[in-house]
Amino acid sequence: MSMAPHHGDDHWPRRLIAAVPILPILIVSALVLVDVVGGTGMTWVPLLATGPALAATTCGPRSVLCVGLFAAAMSVTLGIRGGAPGSQLAVAMSALLVVTLACALTSTLRGRRERVLAAVRSVAEAAQHALLQPIPATVGPFRVAVRYSAAAAEARIGGDLYALVSTPYGVRLIVGDVRGKGLPAVGTAALVLGVFREAAYDEPDLLDVVARIERSLARNLGSDDFVTAVVAGYPREGQLEVVNCGHAPPLLVRDSVVVPVEPDRPAPPLGLRTLSGETPALQVLPFADGDQLLLYTDGVTEARNHDREFYPLAEGLARHTCGEPADTVTALHDELLTHVGGRLHDDAALLLLQKPTAPETPVRRATSDAGCIESCSP
C-alpha cells in the first residue's frame, strides 16, 4: 500500500530535471564564472538575459521561468559580491524579470502555434491518404512504385494527382497536373480522381473514361482552368492503351533504352475540349515482360538547378533503371532534390509501372528431369 505514493513522489524530481534546459543554464553559469574570474562586478549581468531568451526558442514557459529565476539569482549574487548599489541591482533584477516574462509569453505563443501546425499537418496527411490513396507494390500483373512531393511542404498535398485501380477491364491508371495551386487545385484533383475511379470500373472503353472526366470538368471548372493528364489501361496481355491529354509524354523503358511515348495526335488538356473541338486519340503500345513505363508531372521535368538547367529525367531514368521499381523511383527522387538544391518549387509526382519478366516454371523443369531419369533408368 505504501508503494504507490512513493512511486508518484519519485517521478516529480525527474520531471523537474527534464523541464530544466541544460544549454541555457550552462550559458548563464559560464557568464557568471567569467564575471567572477574577471572581477568585473555587474558588467556581465545584462548578458544573463541570454539564458531565458535561448530557452524560449525550444522550451516551454516553465523552463523559461526556471532559467530566468536562476539568472536573476545569479545577478543578485554578483551584485552583492561586487558591492553594487541597491538601485543598480534593482534595475538589473527588473530587466531580467521583464525579459524572462516576455520570453515565457513568447514560448507560450510558440507552443500554441506548434500545436496548431501539428493539427494542420495531421489533417493534411488524412486528406492526402483520402485523395491520393496508397498504391500497393503489386497491382494485377504489374509492379508499381510511386513518389510524390508537394511544393508546399507543410501542406503535403497539391495539384498533382495519380491513381491506379484494377478493374474488370484490366489495370487502369491516371497521372495528371491541375492548373494552379492551393486549395482550388486540390479540389479539382479530388474531382478528377473521383470521376476516374468511378468511370474506370464502369466504362469498357478507355476513351469513354476520359470523356466522363471531361464532362465532369466542363460542368465544374472555370473557363481558364484545365487538367493535363495521361490515362492508361492494360486491357489484354501485351498491350497498353494510352490517352494523352496535353500532358508530358510518358517514358517507356525497353531493353535499357528510354523512349518518350509521344502522342500520335496531340489533344488538349481535360476541360478545354469544348474550346478546341479536338478529341483525344487512343494509342496502343506493345508492353511485354520486362518493359517499364514512367509517368510524371511537369514538376519533375521543369525543376531547375542554380544554373537554371532543367532536370534531365530521361537521362536519369536510363542511369537508375533496375529490377526494383521502388529503388528506381527513390533514386530519381533523390537526384531530383539534389538537382534543385533540396527543395522543389512545384509539386512533383513519379509513377513507375513495370511488367516483370515471367520466371521459368520450376515444375516443368522438375517434370523434364523426372522424365529423363525415368527414361534413363534401367
Coordinates of C-alpha atoms in Angstrom, one line a residue, residues 134-146 164-166 171 324-326 352-356:
P134 CA -1.7 4.4 -51.3
I135 CA -0.8 2.2 -54.2
P136 CA 0.3 -1.4 -53.4
A137 CA 3.7 -2.6 -54.7
T138 CA 1.9 -5.2 -56.9
V139 CA -1.3 -4.5 -58.9
G140 CA -2.5 -7.1 -61.3
P141 CA 0.4 -8.2 -63.4
F142 CA 2.4 -5.1 -62.6
R143 CA 4.9 -4.0 -60.0
V144 CA 4.4 -0.3 -59.1
A145 CA 6.3 2.4 -57.3
V146 CA 5.1 6.0 -56.6
L164 CA -4.1 3.1 -60.2
V165 CA -7.0 0.7 -60.0
S166 CA -7.7 -2.9 -61.0
V171 CA -5.5 -2.3 -64.7
E324 CA 13.1 -2.9 -58.4
P325 CA 10.7 -0.1 -59.3
A326 CA 10.9 1.3 -55.8
L352 CA 6.7 3.7 -62.4
L353 CA 4.9 0.7 -63.9
Q354 CA 6.8 -2.5 -64.5
K355 CA 5.8 -5.7 -66.2
P356 CA 8.0 -8.3 -64.5

